[in-house]
Amino acid sequence: MAAAVTRMNDEGYKNWLKVGQSLLVMCEGIHGLTTEVMDDFHKDLLKILGPQKCAQCKAKCEPQQNCNICTKWKKEILDEHANKGSVYWSNTDCKLWPALAWEVAKVFMPRGQKPSVKKASDTDSSALLNLMTTCKKFKKHVGKPANKVTDVTNVRNSTMHSTTMKFNTAEMTKHIQKILNLLNDQLSLAKRSDAKKAAKTIEEIRDGKFIITEENENNILRDQFEEFGRRLEELEGKITPELTEAIKTFEDFINGNADLKCKFSEDINALQNRVGKLEKRVDHVENELEKLKNRPPVEPLPTMFKNHLNEYTQTQKLAMPVYEAIPEESGHRSKVTVNGKTYLSKDVRTTKKDAEQDAAREALRALGKLPGEEPNGASGGGDGGSKNTLAIAGNPPDTAGIATNDTPPKTTPLDDTCNYKGVLQAYLQKNKHPVPEYRNNKISDAPPTFTAWVTVTRGDKTKEFASECPQPNAKKAEQSAAKVAMLRLDIPLPEPKESKDDSSPKKPEVSPGKVDKLVAEPALKASASPPNKQNEENSVKILNEFIQGQKNLPNTPPKYDEKRVGEQSFTASVSFQTKYAIQTTEAFSSKKAAEESLAKQVLQELDKDVTGNCKSKLNELDPPNKPRYITKEIEGAAANRQYVSVIVFNKIEKVHTITVDGGEVCKSKKLAKECAANNAMELLKDFKA
């Protein structure tokens, strides 16, 4: 769930989904017109050529020259083709031309149309737009300017070929307006009810009144998988570095989100197998081999440097290393940022992975942590590193006018009983200075870790202070930043409050009427007292039996996604399918907003009116069995509370995937799975029929 919330809170990704959903809705708006035009064209062909079928031509190939029937059909079809040099005969079965209008339509479509495509709704936006562009019969149905269809084709290409899968608001608005221009064309489409309905829905998508659901996102991502398949087929057995990189980026995105990895594991495997087969062919690497001839030899690179660097940052309680690719003409280089300093890889490598290993090696060398080598320069700083290492550090803000202790503050544990933010604010206000301003950043999902900064203004000078080490949530990160500011500004720290000794932490009890937690509170330390092996094994077994025994849950075992976050540290999440529940995919500023969004999503799925108070309308659908909401506050936004929710309602009949995080860092994969299973059981007890 955390992965979905993080993903849907990304404004750029949401804008990309809005354009993708608009393209899918547009298809529904042009199904009627494309069907009518092709049916009329087919009737005209039958009047000229008659219904006689060919018996000698083969399917998925150009009609034979000695076939009197098919050659006549071919001539009449190509007379209406605007690009005769780009016809994919493998799309169509010429023997079926006299019987099926859509078999004729496939002559005008891009490569990859399957035999199962027999009507407009069987294909996608790429095929329909290509049909409207290349078939001259559509000229009288699209008014001036005539490039409206081409504009939408470009929008689709920009969306499906985007490596970042993100649009800013201006790009999203511009793309959607081009789609609306086509649907609002006064010559034909604007007069059709299906096009009007599609245009209205797309306007709601643009304006944020239409909720992008889990099912919508899945359909858009399936379109992306199909697009990669089509592009691979169009390359006729050759694969370009650009396409390889695009597929790799998309795979990383899917695998980096536990819920998507669960849903699309088979699609990812199929795509990887297809790419793997193509990469074995020799002809597509000739240019790369030529580049390799001119590349100076580099020594083989072990694969453990990244692991060593990860372990170093974890033992030092630093943020995980961040890698950035640097494309080179003959390969790849990389840079890695550790504790605010950046280190550049030494050599040009053939793959990104090797380049990242090289960058990690240079970072370890500069930090004096490279196995088998003495420190090369100042330990821990990187400033005196080897000549092949580039250390980049940001310049501190101007602190003139602010009395600070230039000696770095001594790192001390963050006391949970101290309100550093409150004391800092009280001190500044007492001395008639502005209140401090905070910002935070999530730097890791597994486990959830945050850094934060506080900006302090005294007089006409401003200073920014960063938290001293990553924290499990944004609130603690901001407390840490406030504490650092107080140490640097010589402001007395608050005295810790006495607390009762409790060496055996317990799970919080949920009192009647309170909302159950979906995800356990994150912890940075591995579980101190793991359960015994028998309980560990039973936890997963009990969850399996529970899910398979509930009538509202499909008989599909839960899927676990385990991640290594240290040498002997793991986290996990579990995903399962259900018919009668939906989970929010983004965070909301209040419980009411989260639940209202879910209610609107359910009404939208049931094709009901979504204007006004959606929760009230949903309650009216089945008063004796009103929907139940399981809502919780999430960590990660100290300044503004945020909430996520699950709705359980017997009218929801489509299958949805629910993902629950384990939340804790554990010493083994099995223990991490047990944490996820326990949290899933906390949620599933509300699913009982």
Tab-separated table of C-alpha atoms in Angstrom, residues 320-678:
chain	number	residue	atom	x	y	z
A	320	MET	CA	21.230	5.087	1.234
A	321	PRO	CA	23.554	5.912	-1.697
A	322	VAL	CA	21.884	7.546	-4.708
A	323	TYR	CA	23.216	6.657	-8.169
A	324	GLU	CA	22.884	8.712	-11.343
A	325	ALA	CA	23.773	7.482	-14.824
A	326	ILE	CA	26.072	9.483	-17.097
A	327	PRO	CA	25.680	8.385	-20.741
A	328	GLU	CA	28.907	8.226	-22.751
A	329	GLU	CA	29.322	7.687	-26.471
A	330	SER	CA	31.055	4.352	-25.903
A	331	GLY	CA	29.201	3.164	-22.811
A	332	HIS	CA	28.263	4.321	-19.331
A	333	ARG	CA	29.684	6.128	-16.344
A	334	SER	CA	27.947	6.793	-13.046
A	335	LYS	CA	28.108	9.013	-10.003
A	336	VAL	CA	26.974	8.204	-6.501
A	337	THR	CA	25.974	10.615	-3.735
A	338	VAL	CA	26.776	9.671	-0.139
A	339	ASN	CA	26.132	12.002	2.792
A	340	GLY	CA	25.897	15.032	0.492
A	341	LYS	CA	29.084	14.308	-1.475
A	342	THR	CA	29.258	12.896	-4.972
A	343	TYR	CA	31.829	10.468	-6.380
A	344	LEU	CA	32.435	9.802	-10.086
A	345	SER	CA	33.211	6.398	-11.593
A	346	LYS	CA	36.715	5.943	-12.962
A	347	ASP	CA	36.161	4.116	-16.263
A	348	VAL	CA	33.610	3.922	-19.059
A	349	ARG	CA	31.734	0.645	-18.665
A	350	THR	CA	29.585	-1.410	-21.011
A	351	THR	CA	26.594	-1.516	-18.633
A	352	LYS	CA	25.012	0.803	-16.096
A	353	LYS	CA	25.395	-1.821	-13.375
A	354	ASP	CA	29.170	-1.970	-13.851
A	355	ALA	CA	29.344	1.827	-13.918
A	356	GLU	CA	27.499	1.976	-10.587
A	357	GLN	CA	29.881	-0.609	-9.103
A	358	ASP	CA	32.784	1.541	-10.294
A	359	ALA	CA	31.285	4.665	-8.688
A	360	ALA	CA	30.700	2.771	-5.438
A	361	ARG	CA	34.335	1.627	-5.487
A	362	GLU	CA	35.569	5.213	-5.850
A	363	ALA	CA	33.322	6.333	-3.005
A	364	LEU	CA	34.654	3.567	-0.751
A	365	ARG	CA	38.228	4.448	-1.719
A	366	ALA	CA	37.696	8.111	-0.853
A	367	LEU	CA	36.001	7.187	2.415
A	368	GLY	CA	38.866	4.885	3.370
A	369	LYS	CA	36.561	1.860	3.357
A	370	LEU	CA	37.695	0.033	0.211
A	371	PRO	CA	38.425	-3.614	1.105
A	372	GLY	CA	42.116	-4.428	0.715
A	373	GLU	CA	43.285	-0.804	0.323
A	374	GLU	CA	44.557	1.856	2.684
A	375	PRO	CA	42.562	5.096	2.918
A	376	ASN	CA	43.312	7.306	-0.063
A	377	GLY	CA	42.978	10.787	1.307
A	378	ALA	CA	40.977	12.196	4.185
A	379	SER	CA	39.011	9.503	5.927
A	380	GLY	CA	35.279	9.812	5.579
A	381	GLY	CA	35.391	13.059	3.654
A	382	GLY	CA	36.356	12.239	0.116
A	383	ASP	CA	38.089	15.615	-0.244
A	384	GLY	CA	41.507	14.092	-0.473
A	385	GLY	CA	40.486	11.155	-2.622
A	386	SER	CA	42.237	9.759	-5.633
A	387	LYS	CA	42.644	11.818	-8.769
A	388	ASN	CA	39.920	9.741	-10.390
A	389	THR	CA	37.362	10.624	-7.734
A	390	LEU	CA	35.210	13.726	-8.003
A	391	ALA	CA	33.864	14.891	-4.635
A	392	ILE	CA	31.145	17.518	-4.895
A	393	ALA	CA	29.806	19.184	-1.778
A	394	GLY	CA	27.187	21.885	-1.623
A	395	ASN	CA	28.267	25.278	-0.276
A	396	PRO	CA	26.645	26.198	3.034
A	397	PRO	CA	24.267	29.182	3.073
A	398	ASP	CA	25.585	32.539	4.131
A	399	THR	CA	25.502	32.600	7.933
A	400	ALA	CA	26.723	36.131	8.528
A	401	GLY	CA	24.752	37.720	11.309
A	402	ILE	CA	23.817	34.378	12.880
A	403	ALA	CA	26.013	33.373	15.757
A	404	THR	CA	26.771	29.682	15.280
A	405	ASN	CA	29.076	27.176	16.840
A	406	ASP	CA	31.353	26.283	13.893
A	407	THR	CA	32.319	22.984	15.467
A	408	PRO	CA	29.979	20.335	14.089
A	409	PRO	CA	27.448	19.348	16.739
A	410	LYS	CA	28.174	16.183	18.609
A	411	THR	CA	25.751	13.509	17.457
A	412	THR	CA	23.499	12.419	20.292
A	413	PRO	CA	20.486	10.099	20.216
A	414	LEU	CA	17.162	11.728	19.444
A	415	ASP	CA	15.097	11.673	22.656
A	416	ASP	CA	11.442	10.966	21.843
A	417	THR	CA	10.353	12.717	25.031
A	418	CYS	CA	11.825	16.074	23.920
A	419	ASN	CA	9.894	18.501	21.719
A	420	TYR	CA	12.856	20.175	20.001
A	421	LYS	CA	10.609	21.864	17.438
A	422	GLY	CA	8.425	23.419	20.103
A	423	VAL	CA	11.369	24.696	22.161
A	424	LEU	CA	13.100	26.113	19.081
A	425	GLN	CA	9.952	27.921	17.970
A	426	ALA	CA	9.317	29.306	21.477
A	427	TYR	CA	12.904	30.570	21.690
A	428	LEU	CA	12.711	32.331	18.315
A	429	GLN	CA	9.325	33.903	19.010
A	430	LYS	CA	10.483	35.090	22.432
A	431	ASN	CA	13.353	36.901	20.708
A	432	LYS	CA	10.952	38.321	18.066
A	433	HIS	CA	12.261	36.210	15.186
A	434	PRO	CA	10.073	34.454	12.553
A	435	VAL	CA	8.941	30.915	13.271
A	436	PRO	CA	11.185	28.240	11.723
A	437	GLU	CA	10.178	26.611	8.430
A	438	TYR	CA	10.533	22.878	7.804
A	439	ARG	CA	10.733	20.670	4.745
A	440	ASN	CA	11.317	16.920	4.558
A	441	ASN	CA	12.170	14.287	1.988
A	442	LYS	CA	11.513	10.548	1.862
A	443	ILE	CA	14.784	8.907	0.796
A	444	SER	CA	13.850	5.227	1.052
A	445	ASP	CA	10.744	3.024	0.998
A	446	ALA	CA	12.266	-0.067	2.553
A	447	PRO	CA	12.517	0.733	5.372
A	448	PRO	CA	10.754	4.102	5.269
A	449	THR	CA	13.439	6.719	6.022
A	450	PHE	CA	13.338	10.495	5.930
A	451	THR	CA	15.617	13.519	6.152
A	452	ALA	CA	14.518	17.052	6.962
A	453	TRP	CA	15.733	20.646	6.989
A	454	VAL	CA	14.770	23.622	9.135
A	455	THR	CA	15.252	27.213	8.029
A	456	VAL	CA	15.942	29.688	10.833
A	457	THR	CA	15.820	33.453	10.242
A	458	ARG	CA	17.290	35.897	12.722
A	459	GLY	CA	17.353	39.517	11.631
A	460	ASP	CA	18.105	39.721	7.926
A	461	LYS	CA	20.112	36.483	7.769
A	462	THR	CA	18.877	32.937	7.208
A	463	LYS	CA	20.491	29.572	7.935
A	464	GLU	CA	19.317	26.076	7.005
A	465	PHE	CA	20.101	23.022	9.139
A	466	ALA	CA	19.744	19.377	8.114
A	467	SER	CA	18.733	16.445	10.310
A	468	GLU	CA	21.782	14.612	11.658
A	469	CYS	CA	20.795	11.138	10.380
A	470	PRO	CA	17.877	9.452	8.578
A	471	GLN	CA	14.748	8.911	10.671
A	472	PRO	CA	11.845	6.433	10.356
A	473	ASN	CA	9.292	9.192	9.721
A	474	ALA	CA	9.100	12.851	8.744
A	475	LYS	CA	8.107	14.031	12.228
A	476	LYS	CA	11.258	12.600	13.785
A	477	ALA	CA	13.392	13.922	10.916
A	478	GLU	CA	12.102	17.453	11.573
A	479	GLN	CA	12.684	17.026	15.312
A	480	SER	CA	16.243	15.982	14.490
A	481	ALA	CA	16.750	19.053	12.270
A	482	ALA	CA	15.429	21.298	15.048
A	483	LYS	CA	17.844	19.667	17.494
A	484	VAL	CA	20.806	20.260	15.142
A	485	ALA	CA	19.782	23.907	14.757
A	486	MET	CA	19.673	24.361	18.530
A	487	LEU	CA	23.119	22.802	18.946
A	488	ARG	CA	24.638	24.980	16.210
A	489	LEU	CA	22.958	28.152	17.504
A	490	ASP	CA	23.863	27.412	21.153
A	491	ILE	CA	20.196	27.272	22.182
A	492	PRO	CA	19.749	25.152	25.337
A	493	LEU	CA	18.251	21.749	24.616
A	494	PRO	CA	15.141	20.673	26.505
A	495	GLU	CA	15.543	18.257	29.401
A	496	PRO	CA	14.392	14.688	28.638
A	497	LYS	CA	11.218	13.625	30.399
A	498	GLU	CA	11.286	10.592	32.634
A	499	SER	CA	9.596	7.559	31.132
A	500	LYS	CA	8.702	4.202	32.531
A	501	ASP	CA	11.061	1.400	31.607
A	502	ASP	CA	9.413	-0.972	29.227
A	503	SER	CA	11.891	-3.314	27.632
A	504	SER	CA	9.244	-5.446	25.926
A	505	PRO	CA	7.375	-3.375	23.342
A	506	LYS	CA	3.803	-4.437	22.746
A	507	LYS	CA	1.476	-4.019	19.815
A	508	PRO	CA	-0.983	-1.180	20.316
A	509	GLU	CA	-4.428	-2.398	21.254
A	510	VAL	CA	-7.321	-1.299	19.080
A	511	SER	CA	-10.264	-0.272	21.172
A	512	PRO	CA	-13.847	-0.622	19.856
A	513	GLY	CA	-14.745	2.141	17.468
A	514	LYS	CA	-11.110	2.925	16.694
A	515	VAL	CA	-9.737	2.413	13.201
A	516	ASP	CA	-7.447	-0.576	12.675
A	517	LYS	CA	-3.957	0.069	11.427
A	518	LEU	CA	-3.174	-1.204	7.949
A	519	VAL	CA	0.582	-0.951	8.292
A	520	ALA	CA	2.761	-1.404	11.359
A	521	GLU	CA	4.782	1.590	12.537
A	522	PRO	CA	8.210	1.488	10.822
A	523	ALA	CA	11.305	0.701	12.882
A	524	LEU	CA	14.945	1.154	11.956
A	525	LYS	CA	16.303	-1.658	14.132
A	526	ALA	CA	15.900	-5.335	13.410
A	527	SER	CA	13.384	-7.016	15.685
A	528	ALA	CA	15.104	-7.651	18.989
A	529	SER	CA	13.113	-10.729	19.964
A	530	PRO	CA	11.891	-12.609	16.912
A	531	PRO	CA	9.283	-15.307	17.402
A	532	ASN	CA	10.288	-18.914	17.353
A	533	LYS	CA	10.449	-20.882	14.137
A	534	GLN	CA	7.139	-22.628	14.719
A	535	ASN	CA	5.207	-19.361	15.099
A	536	GLU	CA	7.087	-17.893	12.128
A	537	GLU	CA	5.979	-20.702	9.863
A	538	ASN	CA	2.440	-20.739	11.261
A	539	SER	CA	1.878	-17.047	10.574
A	540	VAL	CA	2.142	-17.398	6.801
A	541	LYS	CA	0.215	-20.676	6.872
A	542	ILE	CA	-2.641	-19.161	8.892
A	543	LEU	CA	-2.883	-16.212	6.502
A	544	ASN	CA	-3.082	-18.562	3.502
A	545	GLU	CA	-5.820	-20.632	5.132
A	546	PHE	CA	-7.750	-17.542	6.200
A	547	ILE	CA	-7.724	-16.016	2.707
A	548	GLN	CA	-8.707	-19.240	0.980
A	549	GLY	CA	-11.495	-19.815	3.492
A	550	GLN	CA	-13.229	-16.457	2.989
A	551	LYS	CA	-15.967	-16.319	0.376
A	552	ASN	CA	-15.171	-12.699	-0.488
A	553	LEU	CA	-11.543	-13.489	-1.343
A	554	PRO	CA	-10.512	-15.220	-4.600
A	555	ASN	CA	-8.775	-18.541	-4.014
A	556	THR	CA	-5.368	-17.044	-4.819
A	557	PRO	CA	-2.508	-17.372	-2.295
A	558	PRO	CA	-1.039	-14.068	-1.080
A	559	LYS	CA	2.187	-12.918	-2.704
A	560	TYR	CA	5.101	-11.599	-0.689
A	561	ASP	CA	7.710	-9.092	-1.809
A	562	GLU	CA	10.848	-9.268	0.323
A	563	LYS	CA	13.621	-6.673	0.107
A	564	ARG	CA	17.140	-6.771	1.508
A	565	VAL	CA	17.972	-3.465	3.193
A	566	GLY	CA	21.243	-4.528	4.807
A	567	GLU	CA	23.618	-7.463	5.081
A	568	GLN	CA	21.207	-9.265	7.432
A	569	SER	CA	18.189	-6.965	7.352
A	570	PHE	CA	14.958	-7.442	5.426
A	571	THR	CA	11.512	-5.902	4.982
A	572	ALA	CA	8.466	-7.386	3.270
A	573	SER	CA	4.973	-6.592	2.061
A	574	VAL	CA	2.118	-8.920	1.164
A	575	SER	CA	-0.490	-8.509	-1.573
A	576	PHE	CA	-3.772	-10.379	-1.888
A	577	GLN	CA	-6.860	-10.123	-4.071
A	578	THR	CA	-10.385	-9.394	-2.922
A	579	LYS	CA	-13.752	-8.795	-4.553
A	580	TYR	CA	-15.376	-6.606	-1.956
A	581	ALA	CA	-12.753	-4.008	-1.067
A	582	ILE	CA	-10.795	-1.145	-2.636
A	583	GLN	CA	-7.711	0.590	-1.302
A	584	THR	CA	-6.788	4.251	-1.817
A	585	THR	CA	-3.758	4.734	-4.045
A	586	GLU	CA	-2.884	8.199	-2.769
A	587	ALA	CA	-2.866	10.065	0.531
A	588	PHE	CA	-5.463	12.644	1.572
A	589	SER	CA	-5.403	15.580	3.972
A	590	SER	CA	-8.263	14.238	6.107
A	591	LYS	CA	-10.106	11.021	6.924
A	592	LYS	CA	-13.228	12.488	5.374
A	593	ALA	CA	-11.457	13.215	2.073
A	594	ALA	CA	-9.950	9.712	1.905
A	595	GLU	CA	-13.281	8.024	2.542
A	596	GLU	CA	-15.158	10.353	0.195
A	597	SER	CA	-12.636	9.530	-2.537
A	598	LEU	CA	-13.174	5.790	-2.041
A	599	ALA	CA	-16.950	6.237	-2.094
A	600	LYS	CA	-16.669	8.189	-5.345
A	601	GLN	CA	-14.444	5.477	-6.803
A	602	VAL	CA	-16.994	2.773	-5.956
A	603	LEU	CA	-19.877	4.808	-7.435
A	604	GLN	CA	-17.757	5.438	-10.527
A	605	GLU	CA	-17.094	1.699	-10.838
A	606	LEU	CA	-20.807	0.963	-10.459
A	607	ASP	CA	-21.588	3.616	-13.108
A	608	LYS	CA	-23.565	5.741	-10.622
A	609	ASP	CA	-23.835	9.521	-10.274
A	610	VAL	CA	-20.741	10.929	-8.533
A	611	THR	CA	-21.907	14.502	-7.949
A	612	GLY	CA	-22.542	15.716	-4.416
A	613	ASN	CA	-21.866	13.715	-1.252
A	614	CYS	CA	-20.643	10.330	-2.496
A	615	LYS	CA	-20.551	8.655	0.945
A	616	SER	CA	-24.234	9.412	1.487
A	617	LYS	CA	-25.145	8.152	-1.991
A	618	LEU	CA	-23.191	4.960	-1.417
A	619	ASN	CA	-24.947	4.360	1.913
A	620	GLU	CA	-28.296	4.613	0.123
A	621	LEU	CA	-27.435	1.739	-2.266
A	622	ASP	CA	-27.816	-0.868	0.484
A	623	PRO	CA	-28.903	0.744	3.798
A	624	PRO	CA	-28.855	-2.490	5.867
A	625	ASN	CA	-25.281	-3.230	4.721
A	626	LYS	CA	-23.553	0.138	4.595
A	627	PRO	CA	-19.918	0.209	3.520
A	628	ARG	CA	-17.225	0.099	6.195
A	629	TYR	CA	-14.065	2.223	6.067
A	630	ILE	CA	-10.707	1.299	7.595
A	631	THR	CA	-8.748	4.541	7.703
A	632	LYS	CA	-5.361	5.401	9.207
A	633	GLU	CA	-2.977	8.295	9.438
A	634	ILE	CA	0.295	7.646	7.637
A	635	GLU	CA	3.769	8.692	8.602
A	636	GLY	CA	5.637	11.092	6.384
A	637	ALA	CA	4.007	14.494	6.673
A	638	ALA	CA	4.530	16.207	9.986
A	639	ALA	CA	3.310	19.581	8.807
A	640	ASN	CA	0.116	18.221	7.261
A	641	ARG	CA	-1.572	15.019	8.375
A	642	GLN	CA	-2.316	12.530	5.621
A	643	TYR	CA	-4.613	9.526	5.547
A	644	VAL	CA	-5.181	6.370	3.520
A	645	SER	CA	-8.176	4.057	3.655
A	646	VAL	CA	-9.765	0.773	2.605
A	647	ILE	CA	-13.490	0.430	1.918
A	648	VAL	CA	-15.298	-2.899	2.423
A	649	PHE	CA	-18.653	-3.111	0.635
A	650	ASN	CA	-20.661	-6.039	-0.753
A	651	LYS	CA	-21.534	-4.167	-3.969
A	652	ILE	CA	-17.895	-4.110	-5.127
A	653	GLU	CA	-17.673	-7.091	-7.450
A	654	LYS	CA	-14.512	-6.402	-9.432
A	655	VAL	CA	-11.332	-7.988	-8.124
A	656	HIS	CA	-8.877	-5.546	-6.561
A	657	THR	CA	-5.433	-6.017	-5.050
A	658	ILE	CA	-4.747	-4.929	-1.473
A	659	THR	CA	-1.108	-4.485	-0.387
A	660	VAL	CA	-0.037	-4.398	3.268
A	661	ASP	CA	3.483	-3.515	4.461
A	662	GLY	CA	5.304	-5.386	7.199
A	663	GLY	CA	6.772	-2.085	8.345
A	664	GLU	CA	9.650	-3.531	10.395
A	665	VAL	CA	13.258	-4.303	9.533
A	666	CYS	CA	13.878	-7.945	10.427
A	667	LYS	CA	16.843	-10.296	10.625
A	668	SER	CA	15.486	-12.796	8.085
A	669	LYS	CA	13.166	-12.939	5.105
A	670	LYS	CA	10.881	-15.332	6.967
A	671	LEU	CA	10.541	-12.947	9.882
A	672	ALA	CA	9.853	-10.038	7.518
A	673	LYS	CA	7.122	-12.099	5.840
A	674	GLU	CA	5.657	-12.864	9.268
A	675	CYS	CA	5.428	-9.140	10.072
A	676	ALA	CA	3.594	-8.537	6.804
A	677	ALA	CA	1.296	-11.509	7.449
A	678	ASN	CA	0.473	-10.273	10.949
